[in-house]
Amino acid sequence: MAAANAHYYATRDPLGAAGDFTTAPEISQMFGELIGLWCADLWDRAGRPDIAWVELGPGRGTLAADALRAMARAGLAPPVHFVETSPVLRAAQAGRVPGATWHDEVATLPDDRPLIVIANEFFDALPIRQLVRALDAWHERFVACQDVLFLPIAGKRVPDAIIPPPLRDAPPGSVIEASPASVAILRDLARRIAAQGGAVLAIDYGYEGPAIGDTLQALRDHRFANPFETPGEQDLTAHVDFATLAAAAQAEGTHVFGPVGQGALLTALGIDARAAALAKASPDRAESIAADRARLTEAMGTLFKALAITAPGWPVPAGLA
């Protein structure tokens, strides 16, 4: 999954009608604007410290451009840091956010000031491991290759002790997922936040585990595809286990808020008022603005969730209390 996604993102812009999928910032400017105001509000109530603003996997830079515009109106104009490895997407981001600094990994982010970090649909693209229940025991799921055919197979047996007790006796065929890469990155960020100050806001589709379920999926041309076909030519994702990310953050001494549904968060941040203002300014677009608001808050409102972590002593973030 890691190798396939690395090639996929390095060789194309996957977003929009001509790509494979669309993210919330590409649906409407309201999403990025409200995230920017969330950041500005938190920064203001924290005493307006000298921060750096960070986005993980910033796509085309659309969220950042909208968020920075909203933050500037509130008096916040921080230096911008992107964690992005794709040369294609870096070029798109540079056009929308001139002056940004790019990083290949979170380890090189600034360590001399508080960080406010946004991760929208970032963790879902990180590699996962799957354990599958066979007749005799739990096994790690591997990917086999025969000629040009890739398919999942049951690999080595794993000890029952690593399976959450409520799930150990699940029926044959059951799948449990874990993302060690996600936990490692979240713990690194939480360690920095605890030491430097700041916050992380992660928004993604997911659940609160542990749970049974195979969520690995592929998207191509805005349709679901077989994730084991044409590796590197389609987007591979898996649902995010927010409970595991929350536990990882708490282990590093940060405070955790949520998860809450994306719809609830955007509503608390004022999307209804923003949609009304945009519709009043552009009456000919009122219907499409209403449709975008509904898509963000209703169609995506419960599957997509938001989790925030903050440094000790920082305010409770808006919309997640």
mmCIF file of C-alpha atoms in Angstrom:
data_model
loop_
_atom_site.group_PDB
_atom_site.id
_atom_site.type_symbol
_atom_site.label_atom_id
_atom_site.label_comp_id
_atom_site.label_asym_id
_atom_site.label_seq_id
_atom_site.Cartn_x
_atom_site.Cartn_y
_atom_site.Cartn_z
ATOM 1 C CA MET A 1 0.000 0.000 0.000
ATOM 2 C CA ALA A 2 2.820 2.399 0.847
ATOM 3 C CA ALA A 3 4.680 1.670 -2.384
ATOM 4 C CA ALA A 4 1.540 1.896 -4.514
ATOM 5 C CA ASN A 5 0.417 5.204 -3.021
ATOM 6 C CA ALA A 6 3.911 6.697 -3.217
ATOM 7 C CA HIS A 7 3.951 6.075 -6.983
ATOM 8 C CA TYR A 8 0.335 7.137 -7.417
ATOM 9 C CA TYR A 9 0.679 10.534 -5.762
ATOM 10 C CA ALA A 10 4.115 11.256 -7.225
ATOM 11 C CA THR A 11 2.902 10.938 -10.804
ATOM 12 C CA ARG A 12 -0.419 12.819 -10.994
ATOM 13 C CA ASP A 13 -2.900 15.288 -9.588
ATOM 14 C CA PRO A 14 -5.639 12.879 -8.443
ATOM 15 C CA LEU A 15 -8.203 15.509 -7.447
ATOM 16 C CA GLY A 16 -11.273 16.952 -9.106
ATOM 17 C CA ALA A 17 -13.529 15.912 -11.979
ATOM 18 C CA ALA A 18 -10.572 14.858 -14.145
ATOM 19 C CA GLY A 19 -9.004 12.860 -11.303
ATOM 20 C CA ASP A 20 -10.100 9.968 -9.124
ATOM 21 C CA PHE A 21 -11.717 11.649 -6.112
ATOM 22 C CA THR A 22 -12.743 14.988 -4.595
ATOM 23 C CA THR A 23 -11.964 16.177 -1.067
ATOM 24 C CA ALA A 24 -13.906 18.602 1.122
ATOM 25 C CA PRO A 25 -11.729 21.662 0.324
ATOM 26 C CA GLU A 26 -12.359 21.100 -3.401
ATOM 27 C CA ILE A 27 -16.131 20.979 -2.841
ATOM 28 C CA SER A 28 -16.409 24.465 -1.366
ATOM 29 C CA GLN A 29 -14.304 27.343 -0.068
ATOM 30 C CA MET A 30 -16.425 27.193 3.092
ATOM 31 C CA PHE A 31 -14.519 24.174 4.353
ATOM 32 C CA GLY A 32 -11.075 25.766 4.281
ATOM 33 C CA GLU A 33 -12.361 29.111 5.524
ATOM 34 C CA LEU A 34 -13.962 27.560 8.590
ATOM 35 C CA ILE A 35 -10.847 25.503 9.341
ATOM 36 C CA GLY A 36 -8.832 28.723 9.119
ATOM 37 C CA LEU A 37 -11.164 30.467 11.543
ATOM 38 C CA TRP A 38 -10.917 27.452 13.874
ATOM 39 C CA CYS A 39 -7.131 27.951 13.882
ATOM 40 C CA ALA A 40 -7.366 31.724 14.378
ATOM 41 C CA ASP A 41 -9.824 31.361 17.249
ATOM 42 C CA LEU A 42 -7.590 28.840 19.023
ATOM 43 C CA TRP A 43 -4.500 31.005 18.462
ATOM 44 C CA ASP A 44 -6.312 34.087 19.777
ATOM 45 C CA ARG A 45 -7.511 32.374 22.964
ATOM 46 C CA ALA A 46 -4.016 30.912 23.490
ATOM 47 C CA GLY A 47 -2.626 34.455 23.745
ATOM 48 C CA ARG A 48 -1.588 34.980 20.111
ATOM 49 C CA PRO A 49 1.781 33.184 20.264
ATOM 50 C CA ASP A 50 4.281 33.121 17.402
ATOM 51 C CA ILE A 51 3.197 29.891 15.675
ATOM 52 C CA ALA A 52 3.906 27.926 12.519
ATOM 53 C CA TRP A 53 0.961 26.602 10.496
ATOM 54 C CA VAL A 54 1.363 23.099 9.114
ATOM 55 C CA GLU A 55 -0.692 20.986 6.739
ATOM 56 C CA LEU A 56 -0.066 17.286 6.174
ATOM 57 C CA GLY A 57 -0.838 16.083 2.651
ATOM 58 C CA PRO A 58 -2.174 19.445 1.424
ATOM 59 C CA GLY A 59 -3.454 18.265 -1.966
ATOM 60 C CA ARG A 60 -3.510 21.177 -4.399
ATOM 61 C CA GLY A 61 -3.126 23.715 -1.589
ATOM 62 C CA THR A 62 -6.811 24.655 -1.785
ATOM 63 C CA LEU A 63 -7.558 24.215 1.916
ATOM 64 C CA ALA A 64 -4.437 26.156 2.839
ATOM 65 C CA ALA A 65 -5.244 29.071 0.518
ATOM 66 C CA ASP A 66 -8.809 29.356 1.854
ATOM 67 C CA ALA A 67 -7.723 28.915 5.480
ATOM 68 C CA LEU A 68 -4.910 31.466 5.235
ATOM 69 C CA ARG A 69 -7.260 34.034 3.702
ATOM 70 C CA ALA A 70 -9.691 33.590 6.605
ATOM 71 C CA MET A 71 -6.888 33.617 9.192
ATOM 72 C CA ALA A 72 -5.452 36.839 7.782
ATOM 73 C CA ARG A 73 -8.773 38.597 8.303
ATOM 74 C CA ALA A 74 -8.522 37.597 11.969
ATOM 75 C CA GLY A 75 -4.955 38.930 12.268
ATOM 76 C CA LEU A 76 -3.101 35.624 11.913
ATOM 77 C CA ALA A 77 -0.518 35.344 9.104
ATOM 78 C CA PRO A 78 1.872 32.562 10.154
ATOM 79 C CA PRO A 79 4.676 30.919 8.170
ATOM 80 C CA VAL A 80 3.336 27.895 6.279
ATOM 81 C CA HIS A 81 4.872 24.428 6.252
ATOM 82 C CA PHE A 82 3.648 21.565 4.056
ATOM 83 C CA VAL A 83 4.474 17.898 4.560
ATOM 84 C CA GLU A 84 4.297 16.657 0.970
ATOM 85 C CA THR A 85 6.488 14.371 -1.135
ATOM 86 C CA SER A 86 4.727 14.528 -4.527
ATOM 87 C CA PRO A 87 6.510 16.858 -6.998
ATOM 88 C CA VAL A 88 3.281 17.213 -8.986
ATOM 89 C CA LEU A 89 1.271 18.338 -5.962
ATOM 90 C CA ARG A 90 4.103 20.527 -4.651
ATOM 91 C CA ALA A 91 3.950 22.482 -7.904
ATOM 92 C CA ALA A 92 0.187 22.990 -7.511
ATOM 93 C CA GLN A 93 0.617 24.040 -3.875
ATOM 94 C CA ALA A 94 3.324 26.557 -4.784
ATOM 95 C CA GLY A 95 0.916 28.262 -7.159
ATOM 96 C CA ARG A 96 -1.725 28.689 -4.464
ATOM 97 C CA VAL A 97 0.506 29.326 -1.443
ATOM 98 C CA PRO A 98 3.706 31.127 -2.488
ATOM 99 C CA GLY A 99 6.369 31.146 0.196
ATOM 100 C CA ALA A 100 5.474 27.815 1.791
ATOM 101 C CA THR A 101 8.224 25.545 3.083
ATOM 102 C CA TRP A 102 8.051 21.862 2.149
ATOM 103 C CA HIS A 103 9.037 18.822 4.201
ATOM 104 C CA ASP A 104 9.274 15.138 3.339
ATOM 105 C CA GLU A 105 8.344 14.143 6.898
ATOM 106 C CA VAL A 106 7.176 15.627 10.177
ATOM 107 C CA ALA A 107 10.617 15.181 11.752
ATOM 108 C CA THR A 108 11.916 18.352 10.059
ATOM 109 C CA LEU A 109 9.062 20.655 11.108
ATOM 110 C CA PRO A 110 10.034 23.707 13.225
ATOM 111 C CA ASP A 111 10.868 22.838 16.837
ATOM 112 C CA ASP A 112 11.206 26.387 18.215
ATOM 113 C CA ARG A 113 7.543 27.489 18.383
ATOM 114 C CA PRO A 114 4.000 26.159 18.755
ATOM 115 C CA LEU A 115 2.530 24.339 15.770
ATOM 116 C CA ILE A 116 -1.045 24.290 14.544
ATOM 117 C CA VAL A 117 -1.290 21.241 12.325
ATOM 118 C CA ILE A 118 -4.120 20.349 9.925
ATOM 119 C CA ALA A 119 -4.440 16.818 8.546
ATOM 120 C CA ASN A 120 -7.443 16.538 6.238
ATOM 121 C CA GLU A 121 -7.759 13.143 4.558
ATOM 122 C CA PHE A 122 -4.141 12.379 5.351
ATOM 123 C CA PHE A 123 -4.197 9.386 7.683
ATOM 124 C CA ASP A 124 -6.545 7.351 5.455
ATOM 125 C CA ALA A 125 -3.841 7.036 2.774
ATOM 126 C CA LEU A 126 -1.166 5.679 5.121
ATOM 127 C CA PRO A 127 -0.416 1.943 4.922
ATOM 128 C CA ILE A 128 -2.318 -0.517 7.055
ATOM 129 C CA ARG A 129 -1.811 -4.066 8.262
ATOM 130 C CA GLN A 130 -4.667 -6.554 8.277
ATOM 131 C CA LEU A 131 -5.200 -9.612 10.456
ATOM 132 C CA VAL A 132 -7.667 -12.212 9.186
ATOM 133 C CA ARG A 133 -9.375 -14.914 11.208
ATOM 134 C CA ALA A 134 -8.896 -18.391 9.756
ATOM 135 C CA LEU A 135 -10.434 -21.614 11.078
ATOM 136 C CA ASP A 136 -7.509 -22.268 13.407
ATOM 137 C CA ALA A 137 -6.304 -18.823 14.485
ATOM 138 C CA TRP A 138 -5.616 -15.224 13.474
ATOM 139 C CA HIS A 139 -3.125 -14.681 10.644
ATOM 140 C CA GLU A 140 -1.511 -11.611 9.170
ATOM 141 C CA ARG A 141 -2.825 -10.939 5.675
ATOM 142 C CA PHE A 142 -0.152 -10.731 3.006
ATOM 143 C CA VAL A 143 -0.276 -9.814 -0.673
ATOM 144 C CA ALA A 144 0.887 -12.475 -3.090
ATOM 145 C CA CYS A 145 1.903 -11.911 -6.702
ATOM 146 C CA GLN A 146 1.651 -14.449 -9.501
ATOM 147 C CA ASP A 147 2.701 -13.069 -12.874
ATOM 148 C CA VAL A 148 0.782 -9.763 -12.900
ATOM 149 C CA LEU A 149 -1.988 -10.903 -10.526
ATOM 150 C CA PHE A 150 -1.991 -9.544 -6.975
ATOM 151 C CA LEU A 151 -4.258 -11.106 -4.356
ATOM 152 C CA PRO A 152 -4.568 -11.246 -0.550
ATOM 153 C CA ILE A 153 -3.565 -14.450 1.249
ATOM 154 C CA ALA A 154 -3.426 -15.555 4.879
ATOM 155 C CA GLY A 155 0.182 -15.407 6.049
ATOM 156 C CA LYS A 156 1.879 -16.261 9.297
ATOM 157 C CA ARG A 157 -0.108 -16.960 12.437
ATOM 158 C CA VAL A 158 -0.146 -14.232 15.085
ATOM 159 C CA PRO A 159 -0.506 -14.707 18.864
ATOM 160 C CA ASP A 160 -4.006 -14.312 20.283
ATOM 161 C CA ALA A 161 -2.535 -11.917 22.868
ATOM 162 C CA ILE A 162 -2.231 -9.144 20.283
ATOM 163 C CA ILE A 163 -5.935 -9.380 19.375
ATOM 164 C CA PRO A 164 -8.291 -7.202 21.472
ATOM 165 C CA PRO A 165 -10.115 -9.631 23.822
ATOM 166 C CA PRO A 166 -13.643 -8.801 22.570
ATOM 167 C CA LEU A 167 -12.596 -9.679 19.012
ATOM 168 C CA ARG A 168 -10.591 -12.881 19.539
ATOM 169 C CA ASP A 169 -13.496 -15.247 18.898
ATOM 170 C CA ALA A 170 -14.779 -13.480 15.786
ATOM 171 C CA PRO A 171 -15.991 -15.836 13.021
ATOM 172 C CA PRO A 172 -13.640 -17.041 10.263
ATOM 173 C CA GLY A 173 -13.087 -14.443 7.574
ATOM 174 C CA SER A 174 -13.198 -11.535 10.021
ATOM 175 C CA VAL A 175 -10.590 -8.800 9.488
ATOM 176 C CA ILE A 176 -8.934 -6.420 11.939
ATOM 177 C CA GLU A 177 -6.917 -3.456 10.702
ATOM 178 C CA ALA A 178 -4.096 -1.437 12.239
ATOM 179 C CA SER A 179 -1.966 1.399 10.938
ATOM 180 C CA PRO A 180 1.412 1.516 12.719
ATOM 181 C CA ALA A 181 2.500 4.329 10.375
ATOM 182 C CA SER A 182 -0.429 6.503 11.466
ATOM 183 C CA VAL A 183 0.281 5.890 15.142
ATOM 184 C CA ALA A 184 3.984 6.705 14.701
ATOM 185 C CA ILE A 185 3.266 10.022 12.959
ATOM 186 C CA LEU A 186 0.535 10.999 15.426
ATOM 187 C CA ARG A 187 2.785 10.230 18.410
ATOM 188 C CA ASP A 188 5.602 12.284 16.877
ATOM 189 C CA LEU A 189 3.242 15.218 16.388
ATOM 190 C CA ALA A 190 1.768 14.859 19.874
ATOM 191 C CA ARG A 191 5.247 14.781 21.410
ATOM 192 C CA ARG A 192 6.074 18.028 19.631
ATOM 193 C CA ILE A 193 2.795 19.652 20.623
ATOM 194 C CA ALA A 194 3.297 18.682 24.266
ATOM 195 C CA ALA A 195 6.790 20.204 24.239
ATOM 196 C CA GLN A 196 6.266 23.233 21.967
ATOM 197 C CA GLY A 197 2.591 24.076 22.354
ATOM 198 C CA GLY A 198 -0.088 24.108 19.709
ATOM 199 C CA ALA A 199 -2.690 21.735 18.345
ATOM 200 C CA VAL A 200 -3.494 19.137 15.695
ATOM 201 C CA LEU A 201 -6.820 18.835 13.873
ATOM 202 C CA ALA A 202 -7.304 15.571 11.973
ATOM 203 C CA ILE A 203 -10.357 15.115 9.745
ATOM 204 C CA ASP A 204 -10.966 11.859 7.928
ATOM 205 C CA TYR A 205 -13.460 9.089 7.365
ATOM 206 C CA GLY A 206 -13.251 6.497 10.074
ATOM 207 C CA TYR A 207 -14.545 4.883 13.231
ATOM 208 C CA GLU A 208 -13.768 4.394 16.906
ATOM 209 C CA GLY A 209 -12.158 0.969 17.277
ATOM 210 C CA PRO A 210 -11.199 -1.684 17.881
ATOM 211 C CA ALA A 211 -13.620 -3.158 15.381
ATOM 212 C CA ILE A 212 -14.049 -5.927 12.853
ATOM 213 C CA GLY A 213 -14.073 -4.871 9.218
ATOM 214 C CA ASP A 214 -12.096 -4.775 5.982
ATOM 215 C CA THR A 215 -12.066 -1.101 4.933
ATOM 216 C CA LEU A 216 -9.259 -1.184 2.354
ATOM 217 C CA GLN A 217 -10.597 0.401 -0.818
ATOM 218 C CA ALA A 218 -9.476 1.838 -4.125
ATOM 219 C CA LEU A 219 -10.893 4.756 -6.083
ATOM 220 C CA ARG A 220 -10.475 5.343 -9.789
ATOM 221 C CA ASP A 221 -12.475 7.774 -11.901
ATOM 222 C CA HIS A 222 -14.657 8.507 -8.855
ATOM 223 C CA ARG A 223 -15.712 4.849 -8.619
ATOM 224 C CA PHE A 224 -14.692 2.021 -6.332
ATOM 225 C CA ALA A 225 -12.192 -0.415 -7.827
ATOM 226 C CA ASN A 226 -10.409 -3.621 -6.847
ATOM 227 C CA PRO A 227 -7.530 -2.493 -4.586
ATOM 228 C CA PHE A 228 -5.350 -5.366 -5.811
ATOM 229 C CA GLU A 229 -5.558 -4.375 -9.464
ATOM 230 C CA THR A 230 -3.105 -1.995 -11.200
ATOM 231 C CA PRO A 231 -1.143 -1.027 -8.065
ATOM 232 C CA GLY A 232 0.156 2.532 -8.243
ATOM 233 C CA GLU A 233 -2.533 3.610 -10.704
ATOM 234 C CA GLN A 234 -5.404 4.182 -8.272
ATOM 235 C CA ASP A 235 -5.893 5.689 -4.826
ATOM 236 C CA LEU A 236 -5.700 3.235 -1.917
ATOM 237 C CA THR A 237 -7.242 4.187 1.416
ATOM 238 C CA ALA A 238 -8.590 2.657 4.626
ATOM 239 C CA HIS A 239 -10.836 4.013 7.332
ATOM 240 C CA VAL A 240 -9.078 5.699 10.255
ATOM 241 C CA ASP A 241 -9.350 4.287 13.779
ATOM 242 C CA PHE A 242 -9.793 7.481 15.780
ATOM 243 C CA ALA A 243 -9.774 5.699 19.127
ATOM 244 C CA THR A 244 -6.263 4.399 18.453
ATOM 245 C CA LEU A 245 -5.049 7.851 17.373
ATOM 246 C CA ALA A 246 -6.593 9.403 20.494
ATOM 247 C CA ALA A 247 -4.850 6.883 22.745
ATOM 248 C CA ALA A 248 -1.535 7.548 21.009
ATOM 249 C CA ALA A 249 -1.907 11.288 21.583
ATOM 250 C CA GLN A 250 -2.851 10.858 25.237
ATOM 251 C CA ALA A 251 0.195 8.655 25.764
ATOM 252 C CA GLU A 252 2.370 11.649 24.848
ATOM 253 C CA GLY A 253 0.707 13.931 27.396
ATOM 254 C CA THR A 254 -1.586 15.940 25.142
ATOM 255 C CA HIS A 255 -5.288 16.635 25.618
ATOM 256 C CA VAL A 256 -7.731 14.989 23.209
ATOM 257 C CA PHE A 257 -11.093 16.300 22.012
ATOM 258 C CA GLY A 258 -13.548 14.330 19.900
ATOM 259 C CA PRO A 259 -13.946 12.678 17.599
ATOM 260 C CA VAL A 260 -17.073 14.470 16.435
ATOM 261 C CA GLY A 261 -18.767 14.253 13.065
ATOM 262 C CA GLN A 262 -17.570 16.638 10.372
ATOM 263 C CA GLY A 263 -21.122 17.927 10.018
ATOM 264 C CA ALA A 264 -21.359 18.772 13.703
ATOM 265 C CA LEU A 265 -17.979 20.522 13.622
ATOM 266 C CA LEU A 266 -18.754 22.652 10.572
ATOM 267 C CA THR A 267 -22.178 23.546 11.938
ATOM 268 C CA ALA A 268 -20.639 24.644 15.240
ATOM 269 C CA LEU A 269 -18.098 26.741 13.337
ATOM 270 C CA GLY A 270 -20.830 28.596 11.447
ATOM 271 C CA ILE A 271 -21.199 26.992 8.025
ATOM 272 C CA ASP A 272 -24.889 27.925 7.848
ATOM 273 C CA ALA A 273 -24.119 31.609 8.295
ATOM 274 C CA ARG A 274 -21.231 31.448 5.818
ATOM 275 C CA ALA A 275 -23.403 29.702 3.213
ATOM 276 C CA ALA A 276 -26.090 32.362 3.654
ATOM 277 C CA ALA A 277 -23.535 35.143 3.204
ATOM 278 C CA LEU A 278 -22.108 33.572 0.038
ATOM 279 C CA ALA A 279 -25.594 33.043 -1.383
ATOM 280 C CA LYS A 280 -26.537 36.656 -0.687
ATOM 281 C CA ALA A 281 -23.379 37.868 -2.440
ATOM 282 C CA SER A 282 -23.960 35.550 -5.431
ATOM 283 C CA PRO A 283 -27.694 34.837 -5.770
ATOM 284 C CA ASP A 284 -27.142 32.946 -9.028
ATOM 285 C CA ARG A 285 -25.046 30.421 -7.091
ATOM 286 C CA ALA A 286 -27.408 30.045 -4.118
ATOM 287 C CA GLU A 287 -28.601 26.589 -5.130
ATOM 288 C CA SER A 288 -25.097 25.181 -5.660
ATOM 289 C CA ILE A 289 -23.874 26.741 -2.397
ATOM 290 C CA ALA A 290 -26.740 25.065 -0.537
ATOM 291 C CA ALA A 291 -25.892 21.761 -2.209
ATOM 292 C CA ASP A 292 -22.232 22.104 -1.201
ATOM 293 C CA ARG A 293 -23.204 22.854 2.399
ATOM 294 C CA ALA A 294 -25.440 19.780 2.460
ATOM 295 C CA ARG A 295 -22.709 17.591 0.996
ATOM 296 C CA LEU A 296 -20.181 18.712 3.596
ATOM 297 C CA THR A 297 -22.506 18.486 6.601
ATOM 298 C CA GLU A 298 -24.944 15.722 5.658
ATOM 299 C CA ALA A 299 -23.561 13.392 3.006
ATOM 300 C CA MET A 300 -20.085 13.524 4.585
ATOM 301 C CA GLY A 301 -21.275 14.673 7.980
ATOM 302 C CA THR A 302 -21.156 11.477 10.040
ATOM 303 C CA LEU A 303 -18.740 9.187 8.175
ATOM 304 C CA PHE A 304 -16.086 11.912 8.303
ATOM 305 C CA LYS A 305 -14.926 12.721 11.810
ATOM 306 C CA ALA A 306 -12.696 15.314 13.449
ATOM 307 C CA LEU A 307 -10.223 14.730 16.275
ATOM 308 C CA ALA A 308 -8.236 17.508 17.951
ATOM 309 C CA ILE A 309 -5.253 17.326 20.262
ATOM 310 C CA THR A 310 -3.840 20.278 22.152
ATOM 311 C CA ALA A 311 -0.884 21.037 24.364
ATOM 312 C CA PRO A 312 -1.462 21.211 28.127
ATOM 313 C CA GLY A 313 -2.603 24.723 28.997
ATOM 314 C CA TRP A 314 -4.023 25.477 25.558
ATOM 315 C CA PRO A 315 -7.717 26.343 25.203
ATOM 316 C CA VAL A 316 -10.457 23.871 24.394
ATOM 317 C CA PRO A 317 -10.812 23.939 20.575
ATOM 318 C CA ALA A 318 -14.068 25.237 19.112
ATOM 319 C CA GLY A 319 -16.606 22.683 17.975
ATOM 320 C CA LEU A 320 -15.012 19.696 19.733
ATOM 321 C CA ALA A 321 -15.859 20.240 23.409
#
